[in-house]
């Protein structure tokens, strides 16, 4: 299966290991992975700041890079959701997948050669969870499901623990993290407090932006807890 | 006036109180979860209520006229107000005809929206708010911080101090039962003496011309049953077609609001009793403008349960007053810009767009999507803060050009250290990410 890897800009620049793990994992699972090298940003930072009118350039560049692909796969719930909801091309909107949903829904992965013998706290990133419906949500009266937990269950040695408030937002929120700095940090600190109470060694999520925010707080606190994008764990042999 | 971000920073400066506020409202959210999850039909009920509201809004004019005809036939006087000023003038005229200088009022967010108390005070008329929470904030000269729990920002110690000052309760007494009893005795005198009672309206039924008021304290009933004149103030969106529709809305309202199965008092006002007058004031105040915009129309489905407040991680950590509007929280943030774009430009940005509000909403308002739409409309209206427009356009330019993006990214990683300054809001309480030597693209090109 031919797959185009969509690497969000901040992952490209600051978290290349997440893109590397995505690439390796997809290849391990038998995909022919193409990385369009002129890709930049999906336009989400501008759009969520009220400047969707300024994203034409990003949309056009995204189209140029990803036009011919039936499967555009990215390791970021919020960027994928943005493309899915707002990209002008219907073909692209229908072809873009967050990597977990691609693994469970398209590749239908039922086993993985992955091992991660640690106690891991699961952070539900909102755009993946509520936007892309990667898992059921606490607000709704619906049957529990989680594509994320299903994938983590395939990893050897891992122990996944949920915080008390299973799906509260971490407070990143794009430019919210700086324009509403006080609330943003407080929300992140509160999430971390719950993960700390569970004595986890890692916090795992499907959105590197949430993890970047929590990592910033953890490091300022001098914590030993680390953050990992889910693909880093699924690709961890 | 402080922006939401500035007011929130002040609120959070008291970390213990912020935690208490957050946990108190989360407790209400959990109560709501429990009672909603024992109903297997919960999601169907939400959908049903949402469809009734959609239908009603699509035929609003007809239902309002039907309601007016029925209510008039029942002996209720119906008034129409285009805006807050008209509303207040109508209410004042009714009171002036009665000659009252003091009256009782049960909870009505609509009268907060119209700033009725201040208006009547300027005419020499005193309003005594009879909802306990509202009376507390009224004593303190504060606005309600929550539409269902108006004094939720206050602890029992604060209430004890306020009652000591205004009702003469012993200093230091913070016993809730004692303080509530003091409020009852205080309010009883006003109930008995008032010739005029104002109430809000939760639902108005087009089929029958009746209106329904839900309270837990019975204060709306105490006021309305003792006064010669009952004035009910309602927004035009509170109309529902049939009495049978209440079966859906009453179940959703109490469960979503406080986790109760039903409000303690659900009172149907159908016709005036002998010698009594009932007036109902139907207010537009921008609602028809909202109705005409397909992006925002369904915000008018709101039944004011405040479930979106209780679930909102931002609201719980910033308090209602940080929204500087009578209706705070996520729903307030999509209603307020319709009234005044400039004054409320910060509110649609007081959200992470996490989507919890949309999914908790009993009438399925797509709140977080409307927040997103308002962001676009407000920025397009030229209301961006200084520098934001230039910053965004620059960012859009860099991110649209692969070559400039690569150069920019490389420079950013090399000189990331200069961002480690208190001037960088990220760095105030968070470390910056560690910049890697190579970007993914650089690594990939060498692979």
Coordinates of N, CA and C in Angstrom, one line a residue, chain B residues 242-438:
Chain B
X242 N -45.2 22.2 22.0 CA -46.2 21.6 22.8 C -45.9 21.3 24.2
X243 N -46.9 21.1 25.0 CA -46.7 20.8 26.4 C -45.9 19.4 26.5
X244 N -46.3 18.5 25.6 CA -45.6 17.2 25.7 C -44.1 17.3 25.4
X245 N -43.7 18.3 24.8 CA -42.2 18.5 24.6 C -41.5 18.7 25.9
X246 N -42.2 19.2 26.9 CA -41.6 19.4 28.2 C -41.0 18.0 28.7
X247 N -41.6 16.9 28.3 CA -41.2 15.6 28.8 C -39.7 15.4 28.4
X248 N -39.3 15.9 27.3 CA -37.9 15.8 26.9 C -37.1 16.9 27.6
X249 N -37.5 18.1 27.5 CA -36.7 19.2 28.0 C -36.5 19.2 29.5
X250 N -37.5 18.9 30.3 CA -37.4 18.9 31.7 C -36.4 17.8 32.2
X251 N -36.5 16.7 31.5 CA -35.5 15.6 31.9 C -34.1 16.0 31.6
X252 N -33.9 16.6 30.5 CA -32.6 17.0 30.1 C -32.0 18.2 30.9
X253 N -32.9 19.1 31.2 CA -32.5 20.4 31.9 C -31.9 20.0 33.3
X254 N -32.7 19.4 34.1 CA -32.2 19.1 35.5 C -31.0 18.2 35.6
X255 N -31.1 17.2 34.7 CA -29.9 16.3 34.7 C -28.6 17.0 34.3
X256 N -28.8 17.8 33.2 CA -27.6 18.4 32.7 C -27.1 19.5 33.6
X257 N -28.0 20.2 34.3 CA -27.6 21.3 35.1 C -27.0 20.9 36.4
X258 N -27.6 20.0 37.2 CA -27.1 19.7 38.5 C -27.1 18.3 38.8
X259 N -27.4 17.4 37.8 CA -27.5 16.0 38.1 C -28.7 15.6 38.9
X260 N -29.7 16.5 38.9 CA -31.0 16.1 39.5 C -31.9 15.4 38.5
X261 N -32.8 14.6 38.9 CA -33.8 14.0 38.0 C -34.8 15.0 37.5
X262 N -35.1 15.9 38.4 CA -36.0 17.0 38.0 C -35.8 18.2 39.0
X263 N -36.1 19.4 38.5 CA -36.0 20.5 39.5 C -37.0 20.4 40.6
X264 N -36.7 20.9 41.7 CA -37.6 20.7 42.9 C -38.9 21.4 42.6
X265 N -38.9 22.5 42.0 CA -40.2 23.2 41.6 C -40.2 23.4 40.1
X266 N -41.2 22.8 39.5 CA -41.4 23.1 38.0 C -42.8 23.6 37.9
X267 N -42.9 24.9 37.8 CA -44.2 25.6 37.9 C -44.8 26.0 36.6
X268 N -46.0 25.7 36.3 CA -46.6 26.1 35.1 C -47.6 27.3 35.3
X269 N -47.3 28.4 34.7 CA -48.2 29.6 34.9 C -49.1 29.7 33.6
X270 N -50.3 29.5 33.9 CA -51.3 29.4 32.8 C -52.2 30.6 32.6
X271 N -52.7 31.1 33.7 CA -53.6 32.2 33.7 C -53.5 32.9 35.0
X272 N -53.8 34.3 35.1 CA -53.8 35.0 36.4 C -54.9 34.5 37.3
X273 N -54.6 34.4 38.6 CA -55.7 34.1 39.5 C -56.6 35.4 39.7
X274 N -57.6 35.2 40.3 CA -58.6 36.3 40.5 C -57.9 37.6 41.1
X275 N -58.0 38.7 40.4 CA -57.4 39.9 40.9 C -55.9 40.1 40.6
X276 N -55.3 39.1 40.0 CA -53.9 39.2 39.7 C -53.7 39.6 38.2
X277 N -52.6 40.2 37.9 CA -52.2 40.4 36.6 C -50.9 39.6 36.3
X278 N -50.9 39.0 35.1 CA -49.6 38.4 34.6 C -49.2 39.1 33.3
X279 N -48.0 39.5 33.3 CA -47.5 40.1 32.1 C -46.3 39.3 31.6
X280 N -46.2 39.1 30.3 CA -45.0 38.4 29.8 C -44.3 39.3 28.8
X281 N -43.0 39.5 28.9 CA -42.3 40.4 28.0 C -41.4 39.5 27.2
X282 N -41.6 39.5 25.9 CA -40.9 38.7 24.9 C -39.8 39.6 24.3
X283 N -38.5 39.2 24.5 CA -37.4 40.0 24.1 C -36.6 39.4 22.9
X284 N -36.3 40.3 22.0 CA -35.4 39.9 20.9 C -34.0 40.2 21.2
X285 N -33.6 41.4 21.3 CA -32.2 41.8 21.7 C -31.1 41.0 20.9
X286 N -31.2 41.0 19.6 CA -30.2 40.4 18.8 C -30.4 39.0 18.4
X287 N -31.5 38.4 19.0 CA -31.7 37.0 18.8 C -32.1 36.7 17.3
X288 N -32.9 37.6 16.7 CA -33.3 37.4 15.3 C -32.1 37.6 14.4
X289 N -31.2 38.4 14.8 CA -29.9 38.6 14.0 C -29.2 37.2 14.1
X290 N -29.1 36.6 15.2 CA -28.4 35.3 15.4 C -29.1 34.3 14.6
X291 N -30.4 34.3 14.6 CA -31.3 33.4 13.9 C -31.0 33.4 12.4
X292 N -30.7 34.6 11.9 CA -30.6 34.8 10.5 C -29.2 34.3 10.0
X293 N -28.3 34.0 10.9 CA -27.0 33.5 10.4 C -26.9 32.0 10.6
X294 N -26.8 31.3 9.5 CA -26.8 29.8 9.6 C -25.6 29.3 10.5
X295 N -24.5 30.0 10.6 CA -23.4 29.5 11.4 C -23.8 29.6 12.9
X296 N -24.5 30.5 13.3 CA -24.8 30.8 14.8 C -26.2 30.5 15.2
X297 N -27.1 30.2 14.2 CA -28.5 30.0 14.5 C -28.8 29.1 15.7
X298 N -28.1 27.9 15.6 CA -28.5 26.9 16.6 C -28.0 27.2 18.1
X299 N -27.2 28.3 18.2 CA -26.9 28.7 19.6 C -28.2 29.1 20.3
X300 N -29.3 29.4 19.6 CA -30.6 29.8 20.2 C -31.3 28.6 20.7
X301 N -30.8 27.4 20.5 CA -31.4 26.2 21.1 C -31.1 26.1 22.6
X302 N -30.2 26.9 23.1 CA -29.7 26.8 24.5 C -30.9 26.8 25.5
X303 N -30.9 25.9 26.5 CA -31.9 25.9 27.5 C -31.2 26.3 28.9
X304 N -30.0 26.9 28.8 CA -29.4 27.5 30.0 C -29.2 26.5 31.1
X305 N -28.7 25.4 30.8 CA -28.4 24.4 31.8 C -27.1 24.5 32.5
X306 N -26.1 25.2 31.7 CA -24.8 25.4 32.2 C -23.9 24.2 32.2
X307 N -24.3 23.1 31.6 CA -23.5 21.9 31.6 C -22.1 22.2 30.9
X308 N -22.2 23.1 29.9 CA -21.0 23.5 29.2 C -20.0 24.3 30.1
X309 N -20.6 25.0 31.0 CA -19.7 25.7 32.0 C -19.0 24.7 32.8
X310 N -19.8 23.7 33.4 CA -19.2 22.8 34.3 C -18.2 21.9 33.7
X311 N -18.3 21.6 32.4 CA -17.4 20.7 31.8 C -16.2 21.5 31.3
X312 N -16.3 22.8 31.1 CA -15.2 23.5 30.4 C -14.0 23.7 31.3
X313 N -12.9 23.1 30.9 CA -11.6 23.2 31.7 C -11.1 24.6 31.8
X314 N -11.5 25.4 30.9 CA -11.1 26.8 31.0 C -12.0 27.6 32.0
X315 N -13.3 27.4 31.9 CA -14.2 28.1 32.8 C -13.9 27.7 34.2
X316 N -13.7 26.4 34.5 CA -13.4 25.9 35.9 C -12.2 26.6 36.5
X317 N -11.2 27.0 35.6 CA -10.0 27.5 36.1 C -9.9 29.0 35.9
X318 N -11.0 29.7 35.4 CA -10.9 31.1 35.3 C -12.0 31.8 35.9
X319 N -13.1 31.1 36.3 CA -14.2 31.7 37.0 C -15.1 32.5 36.0
X320 N -16.4 32.7 36.4 CA -17.3 33.3 35.5 C -17.1 34.8 35.3
X321 N -16.5 35.5 36.3 CA -16.3 36.9 36.1 C -15.3 37.2 35.0
X322 N -14.4 36.3 34.7 CA -13.4 36.5 33.7 C -14.0 36.7 32.3
X323 N -15.2 36.3 32.2 CA -15.9 36.4 30.9 C -16.6 37.7 30.7
X324 N -16.6 38.6 31.7 CA -17.2 39.9 31.7 C -18.5 40.0 31.0
X325 N -19.3 39.0 31.1 CA -20.7 39.0 30.5 C -21.6 38.3 31.4
X326 N -22.9 38.7 31.4 CA -23.9 38.0 32.2 C -23.9 36.5 32.0
X327 N -23.8 36.0 30.8 CA -23.7 34.6 30.5 C -22.2 34.3 30.2
X328 N -21.6 33.6 31.1 CA -20.1 33.3 30.9 C -20.0 31.9 30.2
X329 N -18.8 31.3 30.3 CA -18.6 30.0 29.8 C -18.7 29.9 28.3
X330 N -18.6 28.7 27.8 CA -18.6 28.4 26.3 C -19.8 29.0 25.6
X331 N -21.0 28.8 26.2 CA -22.2 29.3 25.5 C -22.2 30.9 25.5
X332 N -21.8 31.5 26.6 CA -21.7 32.9 26.6 C -20.7 33.4 25.6
X333 N -19.6 32.7 25.4 CA -18.6 33.1 24.4 C -19.1 33.1 23.0
X334 N -20.2 32.3 22.7 CA -20.7 32.4 21.3 C -21.9 33.3 21.2
X335 N -22.5 33.7 22.4 CA -23.7 34.6 22.4 C -23.2 36.0 22.4
X336 N -22.2 36.3 23.2 CA -21.8 37.7 23.5 C -21.3 38.5 22.2
X337 N -20.6 37.8 21.3 CA -20.1 38.6 20.2 C -21.2 39.1 19.3
X338 N -22.4 38.4 19.4 CA -23.5 38.9 18.6 C -24.1 40.2 19.1
X339 N -23.9 40.4 20.4 CA -24.4 41.7 21.0 C -23.3 42.8 20.7
X340 N -22.1 42.5 21.0 CA -21.0 43.5 20.8 C -19.7 42.8 20.4
X341 N -19.3 42.9 19.2 CA -18.1 42.2 18.7 C -16.9 42.7 19.4
X342 N -16.7 44.0 19.4 CA -15.5 44.6 19.9 C -15.3 44.3 21.4
X343 N -16.3 44.5 22.2 CA -16.2 44.3 23.6 C -15.9 42.8 24.0
X344 N -16.3 41.9 23.1 CA -16.2 40.5 23.4 C -15.3 39.7 22.5
X345 N -14.3 40.4 21.9 CA -13.4 39.8 20.9 C -12.6 38.8 21.6
X346 N -12.3 38.9 22.9 CA -11.5 37.9 23.5 C -12.2 36.6 23.8
X347 N -13.5 36.6 23.9 CA -14.2 35.4 24.4 C -14.1 34.2 23.6
X348 N -14.3 34.3 22.2 CA -14.2 33.0 21.4 C -12.7 32.4 21.5
X349 N -11.8 33.2 22.0 CA -10.4 32.7 22.1 C -10.1 32.1 23.5
X350 N -11.1 32.2 24.4 CA -10.9 31.7 25.7 C -11.3 30.2 25.8
X351 N -10.7 29.5 24.8 CA -11.1 28.1 24.7 C -10.0 27.4 24.0
X352 N -9.8 26.1 24.3 CA -8.8 25.3 23.6 C -9.5 24.5 22.4
X353 N -10.8 24.8 22.2 CA -11.5 24.1 21.2 C -11.5 22.5 21.4
X354 N -11.5 22.2 22.7 CA -11.4 20.7 23.1 C -12.7 20.0 22.7
X355 N -13.8 20.7 22.6 CA -15.0 20.1 22.1 C -15.9 19.4 23.2
X356 N -15.5 19.5 24.5 CA -16.2 18.9 25.5 C -17.6 19.5 25.6
X357 N -17.7 20.8 25.5 CA -19.0 21.6 25.5 C -20.0 21.0 24.6
X358 N -19.6 20.8 23.3 CA -20.5 20.4 22.3 C -21.1 19.0 22.6
X359 N -20.2 18.2 23.2 CA -20.7 16.8 23.5 C -21.5 16.6 24.8
X360 N -21.3 17.7 25.7 CA -22.1 17.6 26.9 C -23.5 18.3 26.7
X361 N -23.6 19.1 25.7 CA -24.8 20.0 25.5 C -26.0 19.1 25.3
X362 N -27.1 19.3 26.1 CA -28.3 18.5 26.0 C -29.1 18.7 24.7
X363 N -28.8 19.9 24.1 CA -29.6 20.1 22.8 C -28.6 20.2 21.6
X364 N -27.4 19.6 21.8 CA -26.5 19.4 20.7 C -26.1 20.7 20.0
X365 N -25.8 21.7 20.7 CA -25.2 22.9 20.0 C -23.8 22.7 19.8
X366 N -23.3 23.0 18.5 CA -21.9 22.7 18.2 C -21.1 23.9 18.7
X367 N -21.0 24.0 20.0 CA -20.4 25.2 20.6 C -19.0 25.5 20.1
X368 N -18.2 24.4 20.1 CA -16.7 24.7 19.8 C -16.6 25.0 18.3
X369 N -17.4 24.6 17.5 CA -17.4 25.0 16.1 C -17.8 26.5 15.9
X370 N -18.8 26.9 16.7 CA -19.2 28.3 16.6 C -18.1 29.2 17.2
X371 N -17.4 28.7 18.2 CA -16.2 29.5 18.7 C -15.2 29.7 17.5
X372 N -15.0 28.7 16.8 CA -14.1 28.8 15.6 C -14.6 29.8 14.6
X373 N -15.9 29.7 14.3 CA -16.4 30.7 13.3 C -16.3 32.1 13.8
X374 N -16.6 32.3 15.1 CA -16.5 33.6 15.6 C -15.1 34.2 15.5
X375 N -14.1 33.3 15.8 CA -12.7 33.8 15.6 C -12.5 34.3 14.2
X376 N -13.0 33.6 13.2 CA -12.8 34.1 11.9 C -13.5 35.4 11.7
X377 N -14.8 35.5 12.1 CA -15.6 36.7 11.8 C -15.0 37.9 12.6
X378 N -14.5 37.7 13.8 CA -14.0 38.8 14.5 C -12.7 39.3 13.9
X379 N -11.8 38.4 13.5 CA -10.6 38.8 12.9 C -10.8 39.5 11.5
X380 N -11.8 39.0 10.8 CA -12.1 39.6 9.5 C -12.7 41.0 9.7
X381 N -13.3 41.2 10.8 CA -13.9 42.5 11.1 C -12.8 43.5 11.6
X382 N -11.6 43.0 11.5 CA -10.5 43.9 11.9 C -10.3 44.1 13.4
X383 N -10.7 43.2 14.2 CA -10.6 43.4 15.6 C -9.4 42.7 16.3
X384 N -8.4 42.2 15.4 CA -7.3 41.5 16.0 C -6.4 42.5 16.9
X385 N -5.8 42.0 17.9 CA -5.0 42.8 18.8 C -3.8 43.3 17.9
X386 N -3.2 44.4 18.4 CA -2.0 45.0 17.6 C -1.0 43.9 17.4
X387 N -0.5 43.9 16.2 CA 0.6 43.0 15.8 C 0.2 41.6 15.4
X388 N -1.0 41.2 15.8 CA -1.4 39.8 15.5 C -1.6 39.6 14.0
X389 N -2.2 40.6 13.4 CA -2.5 40.4 11.9 C -1.2 40.3 11.2
X390 N -0.2 41.2 11.5 CA 1.1 41.1 10.8 C 1.8 39.8 11.1
X391 N 1.7 39.4 12.4 CA 2.4 38.1 12.8 C 1.8 36.9 12.1
X392 N 0.5 36.9 11.9 CA -0.2 35.8 11.3 C 0.1 35.8 9.8
X393 N 0.1 36.9 9.2 CA 0.4 37.0 7.7 C 1.8 36.6 7.5
X394 N 2.7 37.0 8.3 CA 4.1 36.6 8.2 C 4.3 35.1 8.3
X395 N 3.6 34.6 9.3 CA 3.6 33.1 9.6 C 3.1 32.4 8.3
X396 N 1.9 32.9 7.8 CA 1.3 32.2 6.7 C 2.3 32.3 5.5
X397 N 3.0 33.4 5.3 CA 3.9 33.5 4.2 C 5.0 32.5 4.3
X398 N 5.7 32.4 5.5 CA 6.8 31.5 5.7 C 6.3 30.1 5.5
X399 N 5.2 29.7 6.1 CA 4.7 28.4 6.0 C 4.2 27.9 4.7
X400 N 4.0 28.9 3.8 CA 3.5 28.5 2.4 C 4.6 28.3 1.5
X401 N 5.9 28.6 1.9 CA 7.0 28.5 1.0 C 8.0 27.5 1.5
X402 N 8.1 26.4 0.9 CA 9.0 25.3 1.4 C 10.5 25.8 1.6
X403 N 11.0 26.6 0.8 CA 12.4 27.1 0.9 C 12.6 28.0 2.1
X404 N 11.7 29.0 2.2 CA 11.7 29.9 3.3 C 11.4 29.2 4.6
X405 N 10.5 28.2 4.6 CA 10.2 27.4 5.7 C 11.4 26.7 6.3
X406 N 12.2 26.1 5.3 CA 13.4 25.3 5.7 C 14.4 26.2 6.4
X407 N 14.6 27.4 5.7 CA 15.6 28.3 6.3 C 15.2 28.8 7.6
X408 N 13.9 29.2 7.7 CA 13.3 29.7 8.9 C 13.4 28.7 10.1
X409 N 13.1 27.4 9.7 CA 13.1 26.3 10.7 C 14.5 26.1 11.2
X410 N 15.5 26.2 10.3 CA 16.9 25.9 10.7 C 17.4 27.1 11.6
X411 N 17.0 28.3 11.3 CA 17.4 29.4 12.1 C 16.7 29.3 13.5
X412 N 15.5 29.0 13.5 CA 14.7 28.8 14.8 C 15.4 27.8 15.7
X413 N 15.8 26.7 15.1 CA 16.4 25.6 15.9 C 17.8 26.1 16.4
X414 N 18.6 26.8 15.5 CA 19.9 27.2 15.9 C 19.9 28.2 17.0
X415 N 18.9 29.1 16.9 CA 18.8 30.2 17.9 C 17.7 30.1 18.9
X416 N 17.2 28.9 19.1 CA 16.0 28.7 19.9 C 16.3 29.3 21.3
X417 N 17.6 29.3 21.7 CA 18.0 29.7 23.1 C 17.6 31.2 23.4
X418 N 17.5 32.0 22.3 CA 17.1 33.4 22.6 C 15.6 33.5 23.1
X419 N 14.9 32.4 22.9 CA 13.5 32.5 23.3 C 13.3 32.1 24.8
X420 N 14.5 31.7 25.4 CA 14.4 31.4 26.8 C 14.5 32.7 27.7
X421 N 13.4 33.5 27.6 CA 13.3 34.7 28.3 C 11.9 34.9 28.8
X422 N 11.8 35.7 29.9 CA 10.5 35.9 30.5 C 9.5 36.6 29.6
X423 N 10.1 37.2 28.5 CA 9.2 37.9 27.6 C 8.4 36.9 26.7
X424 N 8.9 35.7 26.7 CA 8.2 34.7 26.0 C 7.2 34.0 26.9
X425 N 5.9 34.2 26.6 CA 4.9 33.6 27.5 C 5.0 32.1 27.7
X426 N 5.5 31.4 26.7 CA 5.6 30.0 26.9 C 6.6 29.7 28.0
X427 N 7.7 30.5 28.0 CA 8.9 30.2 28.9 C 8.6 30.6 30.3
X428 N 7.6 31.4 30.6 CA 7.3 31.8 31.9 C 7.2 30.6 32.9
X429 N 6.4 29.6 32.5 CA 6.2 28.5 33.4 C 6.5 27.1 32.7
X430 N 7.1 27.2 31.5 CA 7.4 25.9 30.8 C 8.8 26.1 30.1
X431 N 9.5 25.0 30.0 CA 10.8 25.0 29.2 C 10.4 24.9 27.8
X432 N 11.3 25.5 26.9 CA 11.1 25.3 25.5 C 11.5 23.9 25.1
X433 N 11.0 23.4 24.0 CA 11.5 22.1 23.5 C 12.9 22.2 23.1
X434 N 13.6 21.1 23.3 CA 15.1 21.0 23.0 C 15.2 20.9 21.5
X435 N 15.9 21.8 20.9 CA 16.0 21.9 19.4 C 17.0 20.8 18.9
X436 N 16.5 19.9 18.0 CA 17.4 18.9 17.5 C 18.4 19.5 16.5
X437 N 19.5 18.8 16.3 CA 20.5 19.2 15.3 C 19.8 19.2 13.9
X438 N 19.1 18.1 13.6 CA 18.6 18.0 12.3 C 17.0 18.0 12.3

